[in-house]
mmCIF file of C-alpha atoms in Angstrom:
data_model
loop_
_atom_site.group_PDB
_atom_site.id
_atom_site.type_symbol
_atom_site.label_atom_id
_atom_site.label_comp_id
_atom_site.label_asym_id
_atom_site.label_seq_id
_atom_site.Cartn_x
_atom_site.Cartn_y
_atom_site.Cartn_z
ATOM 1 C CA ASP A 1 19.417 6.795 2.344
ATOM 2 C CA ILE A 2 16.483 4.378 2.782
ATOM 3 C CA SER A 3 13.728 4.090 5.354
ATOM 4 C CA VAL A 4 11.505 1.014 5.229
ATOM 5 C CA VAL A 5 7.934 1.312 6.460
ATOM 6 C CA VAL A 6 6.702 -2.110 7.570
ATOM 7 C CA GLN A 7 2.988 -1.490 7.836
ATOM 8 C CA GLY A 8 -0.092 -3.373 8.932
ATOM 9 C CA ALA A 9 -1.224 -5.987 11.404
ATOM 10 C CA ILE A 10 1.365 -7.976 13.355
ATOM 11 C CA ASP A 11 1.546 -11.682 12.604
ATOM 12 C CA LYS A 12 4.540 -12.676 14.719
ATOM 13 C CA GLU A 13 6.071 -15.262 12.368
ATOM 14 C CA ASN A 14 5.502 -13.281 9.163
ATOM 15 C CA THR A 15 6.473 -9.918 10.641
ATOM 16 C CA VAL A 16 9.695 -11.307 12.146
ATOM 17 C CA SER A 17 10.572 -12.748 8.706
ATOM 18 C CA CYS A 18 9.712 -9.461 6.988
ATOM 19 C CA ILE A 19 11.941 -7.382 9.242
ATOM 20 C CA ALA A 20 14.760 -9.963 9.117
ATOM 21 C CA SER A 21 14.717 -9.815 5.309
ATOM 22 C CA VAL A 22 15.039 -6.018 5.427
ATOM 23 C CA ARG A 23 17.984 -6.269 7.840
ATOM 24 C CA LYS A 24 19.616 -8.842 5.532
ATOM 25 C CA TYR A 25 19.220 -7.074 2.181
ATOM 26 C CA LEU A 26 19.111 -3.424 3.303
ATOM 27 C CA PRO A 27 21.315 -3.610 6.413
ATOM 28 C CA GLN A 28 21.752 0.155 6.824
ATOM 29 C CA ALA A 29 18.076 0.985 6.338
ATOM 30 C CA GLU A 30 15.939 2.612 9.007
ATOM 31 C CA ILE A 31 12.960 0.382 9.857
ATOM 32 C CA VAL A 32 9.710 2.088 10.832
ATOM 33 C CA LEU A 33 7.117 -0.377 12.134
ATOM 34 C CA SER A 34 3.650 1.149 11.728
ATOM 35 C CA THR A 35 0.924 -0.995 13.261
ATOM 36 C CA TRP A 36 -2.067 -0.860 15.612
ATOM 37 C CA LYS A 37 -2.225 0.156 19.244
ATOM 38 C CA GLY A 38 -2.256 -2.921 21.447
ATOM 39 C CA SER A 39 -0.345 -5.126 18.975
ATOM 40 C CA ASN A 40 2.174 -7.611 20.360
ATOM 41 C CA ILE A 41 5.491 -6.067 19.308
ATOM 42 C CA VAL A 42 7.695 -7.881 21.827
ATOM 43 C CA GLY A 43 10.909 -9.095 20.216
ATOM 44 C CA LEU A 44 10.446 -7.236 16.916
ATOM 45 C CA ASP A 45 13.586 -5.536 15.539
ATOM 46 C CA TYR A 46 12.599 -2.005 14.463
ATOM 47 C CA ASP A 47 14.116 1.463 14.809
ATOM 48 C CA ILE A 48 10.931 3.525 15.125
ATOM 49 C CA LEU A 49 7.492 2.385 16.277
ATOM 50 C CA VAL A 50 4.245 4.019 15.174
ATOM 51 C CA GLU A 51 1.104 2.814 16.965
ATOM 52 C CA ASN A 52 -2.058 3.849 15.124
ATOM 53 C CA ASN A 53 -5.725 3.653 16.035
ATOM 54 C CA ASP A 54 -7.250 0.858 13.946
ATOM 55 C CA PRO A 55 -9.989 2.341 11.727
ATOM 56 C CA GLY A 56 -11.395 -1.108 10.914
ATOM 57 C CA SER A 57 -12.476 -2.221 7.468
ATOM 58 C CA SER A 58 -14.829 -0.427 5.089
ATOM 59 C CA ASP A 59 -17.379 -1.989 2.761
ATOM 60 C CA LEU A 60 -16.693 -5.338 1.098
ATOM 61 C CA ILE A 61 -14.570 -5.723 -2.024
ATOM 62 C CA ARG A 62 -16.234 -8.945 -3.176
ATOM 63 C CA LEU A 63 -18.664 -11.566 -1.882
ATOM 64 C CA TYR A 64 -17.364 -14.721 -3.583
ATOM 65 C CA PRO A 65 -15.687 -17.134 -3.004
ATOM 66 C CA PHE A 66 -15.644 -15.438 0.435
ATOM 67 C CA GLU A 67 -16.450 -12.013 1.852
ATOM 68 C CA HIS A 68 -13.331 -9.967 1.142
ATOM 69 C CA GLN A 69 -12.994 -7.020 3.528
ATOM 70 C CA ASN A 70 -11.794 -3.655 2.231
ATOM 71 C CA ASN A 71 -8.840 -2.709 4.454
ATOM 72 C CA ILE A 72 -7.783 0.337 2.442
ATOM 73 C CA ASN A 73 -8.164 2.777 5.367
ATOM 74 C CA ARG A 74 -5.922 0.567 7.483
ATOM 75 C CA GLN A 75 -3.333 0.654 4.719
ATOM 76 C CA ILE A 76 -3.588 4.422 4.194
ATOM 77 C CA ILE A 77 -3.274 5.271 7.895
ATOM 78 C CA SER A 78 -0.419 2.894 8.723
ATOM 79 C CA THR A 79 1.527 3.773 5.564
ATOM 80 C CA ARG A 80 1.075 7.562 5.750
ATOM 81 C CA ASN A 81 1.865 7.749 9.467
ATOM 82 C CA GLY A 82 4.896 5.510 8.967
ATOM 83 C CA ILE A 83 6.239 7.689 6.137
ATOM 84 C CA LEU A 84 5.813 10.793 8.297
ATOM 85 C CA LYS A 85 8.261 9.297 10.826
ATOM 86 C CA CYS A 86 10.902 8.380 8.222
ATOM 87 C CA SER A 87 14.148 10.367 8.318
ATOM 88 C CA ARG A 88 15.761 9.158 5.078
ATOM 89 C CA LYS A 89 15.615 10.394 1.469
ATOM 90 C CA TYR A 90 13.904 7.279 0.056
ATOM 91 C CA VAL A 91 11.075 5.148 1.437
ATOM 92 C CA LEU A 92 10.199 1.522 0.788
ATOM 93 C CA LYS A 93 6.713 0.544 1.958
ATOM 94 C CA LEU A 94 6.159 -3.158 2.709
ATOM 95 C CA ARG A 95 3.261 -5.056 4.233
ATOM 96 C CA THR A 96 4.073 -6.891 7.459
ATOM 97 C CA ASP A 97 3.488 -10.238 5.711
ATOM 98 C CA MET A 98 6.008 -9.700 2.892
ATOM 99 C CA ILE A 99 9.716 -10.500 2.677
ATOM 100 C CA LEU A 100 12.537 -9.191 0.530
ATOM 101 C CA LYS A 101 14.391 -11.759 -1.573
ATOM 102 C CA GLY A 102 17.143 -9.344 -2.577
ATOM 103 C CA ASN A 103 17.885 -5.693 -3.238
ATOM 104 C CA ARG A 104 17.907 -5.600 -7.054
ATOM 105 C CA LEU A 105 15.061 -3.087 -6.839
ATOM 106 C CA LEU A 106 17.714 -0.450 -6.136
ATOM 107 C CA LYS A 107 19.598 -1.274 -9.342
ATOM 108 C CA TYR A 108 16.456 -0.903 -11.452
ATOM 109 C CA TYR A 109 15.400 2.225 -9.631
ATOM 110 C CA ASP A 110 18.807 3.758 -10.380
ATOM 111 C CA LEU A 111 18.283 2.924 -14.067
ATOM 112 C CA PHE A 112 14.665 4.027 -14.462
ATOM 113 C CA GLY A 113 13.543 5.953 -11.372
ATOM 114 C CA GLN A 114 14.598 9.404 -12.542
ATOM 115 C CA ILE A 115 13.148 9.186 -16.043
ATOM 116 C CA LYS A 116 10.368 11.769 -16.262
ATOM 117 C CA THR A 117 7.233 11.753 -18.351
ATOM 118 C CA ARG A 118 5.489 14.886 -19.577
ATOM 119 C CA ASN A 119 2.539 14.797 -17.199
ATOM 120 C CA THR A 120 4.154 13.492 -14.032
ATOM 121 C CA ILE A 121 3.116 14.843 -10.631
ATOM 122 C CA PHE A 122 6.056 13.230 -8.820
ATOM 123 C CA LYS A 123 9.690 14.397 -8.663
ATOM 124 C CA GLN A 124 10.817 10.872 -9.556
ATOM 125 C CA ARG A 125 9.075 7.646 -10.467
ATOM 126 C CA ILE A 126 7.621 5.380 -7.808
ATOM 127 C CA ALA A 127 8.362 1.676 -8.235
ATOM 128 C CA VAL A 128 5.475 -0.724 -7.519
ATOM 129 C CA ASN A 129 4.676 -4.409 -7.629
ATOM 130 C CA ALA A 130 3.896 -5.512 -11.197
ATOM 131 C CA ALA A 131 2.264 -8.761 -10.058
ATOM 132 C CA THR A 132 -0.697 -6.856 -8.617
ATOM 133 C CA THR A 133 -0.815 -4.160 -11.290
ATOM 134 C CA PRO A 134 -3.174 -5.557 -13.938
ATOM 135 C CA ASP A 135 -3.670 -3.734 -17.212
ATOM 136 C CA ILE A 136 -7.435 -4.248 -17.290
ATOM 137 C CA SER A 137 -8.574 -1.010 -15.677
ATOM 138 C CA LEU A 138 -7.540 2.620 -15.268
ATOM 139 C CA PHE A 139 -5.668 3.739 -12.149
ATOM 140 C CA ASN A 140 -5.143 0.138 -10.980
ATOM 141 C CA VAL A 141 -1.617 0.107 -9.530
ATOM 142 C CA GLY A 142 -0.305 -2.601 -7.187
ATOM 143 C CA ASP A 143 -0.249 -1.655 -3.504
ATOM 144 C CA TRP A 144 1.695 -4.516 -1.898
ATOM 145 C CA TRP A 145 4.911 -2.501 -1.920
ATOM 146 C CA SER A 146 6.112 0.815 -3.292
ATOM 147 C CA PHE A 147 9.441 2.658 -3.365
ATOM 148 C CA GLY A 148 10.447 6.225 -4.127
ATOM 149 C CA LEU A 149 11.505 9.572 -2.750
ATOM 150 C CA LYS A 150 9.991 10.249 0.674
ATOM 151 C CA GLU A 151 8.191 13.349 -0.624
ATOM 152 C CA ASP A 152 6.706 11.403 -3.550
ATOM 153 C CA MET A 153 5.693 8.503 -1.338
ATOM 154 C CA LEU A 154 3.979 10.904 1.029
ATOM 155 C CA MET A 155 2.108 12.472 -1.888
ATOM 156 C CA LEU A 156 0.971 8.999 -2.968
ATOM 157 C CA TRP A 157 -0.181 7.936 0.499
ATOM 158 C CA ASP A 158 -1.408 11.195 2.082
ATOM 159 C CA ILE A 159 -4.860 10.791 0.593
ATOM 160 C CA PRO A 160 -8.462 10.908 1.841
ATOM 161 C CA LEU A 161 -9.774 7.852 3.622
ATOM 162 C CA TYR A 162 -12.188 5.625 1.743
ATOM 163 C CA PRO A 163 -15.790 6.628 2.592
ATOM 164 C CA ASP A 164 -17.002 4.078 5.127
ATOM 165 C CA LYS A 165 -20.304 2.894 3.710
ATOM 166 C CA ARG A 166 -20.448 -0.551 5.265
ATOM 167 C CA GLY A 167 -23.510 -2.323 3.947
ATOM 168 C CA GLY A 168 -23.826 0.162 1.083
ATOM 169 C CA GLU A 169 -21.721 -1.696 -1.476
ATOM 170 C CA TYR A 170 -22.008 0.218 -4.731
ATOM 171 C CA PHE A 171 -22.609 -2.577 -7.253
ATOM 172 C CA LEU A 172 -25.199 -4.310 -5.034
ATOM 173 C CA LYS A 173 -27.507 -1.323 -5.429
ATOM 174 C CA LYS A 174 -30.154 -1.800 -8.086
ATOM 175 C CA GLU A 175 -29.375 1.474 -9.866
ATOM 176 C CA ASN A 176 -25.695 0.520 -10.281
ATOM 177 C CA THR A 177 -25.838 -3.124 -11.364
ATOM 178 C CA ASN A 178 -25.599 -2.230 -15.068
ATOM 179 C CA LYS A 179 -22.460 -0.111 -14.391
ATOM 180 C CA LYS A 180 -20.407 -3.029 -13.067
ATOM 181 C CA PRO A 181 -17.356 -3.951 -15.162
ATOM 182 C CA GLN A 182 -17.809 -7.217 -17.039
ATOM 183 C CA ASN A 183 -16.221 -10.384 -15.604
ATOM 184 C CA ILE A 184 -15.009 -8.680 -12.434
ATOM 185 C CA ASN A 185 -16.347 -10.006 -9.149
ATOM 186 C CA ILE A 186 -16.453 -6.801 -7.086
ATOM 187 C CA VAL A 187 -19.212 -5.098 -5.149
ATOM 188 C CA CYS A 188 -17.426 -1.855 -4.127
ATOM 189 C CA ARG A 189 -17.043 1.099 -6.470
ATOM 190 C CA PHE A 190 -13.271 1.444 -5.934
ATOM 191 C CA ILE A 191 -10.954 -1.434 -5.074
ATOM 192 C CA PRO A 192 -8.040 -0.331 -2.831
ATOM 193 C CA GLU A 193 -5.501 -0.145 -5.670
ATOM 194 C CA ILE A 194 -7.747 2.177 -7.674
ATOM 195 C CA TRP A 195 -8.727 4.318 -4.657
ATOM 196 C CA ILE A 196 -5.062 5.083 -3.902
ATOM 197 C CA ILE A 197 -4.192 6.302 -7.406
ATOM 198 C CA TYR A 198 -7.555 7.980 -8.078
ATOM 199 C CA SER A 199 -7.359 9.901 -4.792
ATOM 200 C CA CYS A 200 -3.705 10.864 -5.274
#
């Protein structure tokens, strides 16, 4: 019942490990590799290939300790287009540089995935990575991986692209410097995690 969207840039060693971990822990899953046209996919073990046009990065997320590129449009395009090719009831979205260490996610999803809250927009819950879901700001939900019904996952990821304003970083503008959240080293108005949930 599960399709796995392995999305993003191909790094041969990491992507091979990612796909191998899916085959090990979800052996019956359908693997949809969603990457960029012209990527070296030789020898990769996938069921369906999606080759997307690379939209490039948008404005910067932060300047220090290094310039951190905002790759949210890459993530949106490769994830959404991958989900569209999935044929199974549930979808797990993974980055190409991640590996599974087990399949206990399914046990917890069975326990908690169908619990509904009063104001939900999804049919069932979507599981996400807690490690990158800080509780310091609204709409900030981890985007490294997500799992849920295909229709819910498509609702989450079929969102507008981030406005490409390269060089127009929001918090570097004089009129916005006093709006910047305290103790957060960002220069863009929406970090990727917030853009996904806010847009959805």
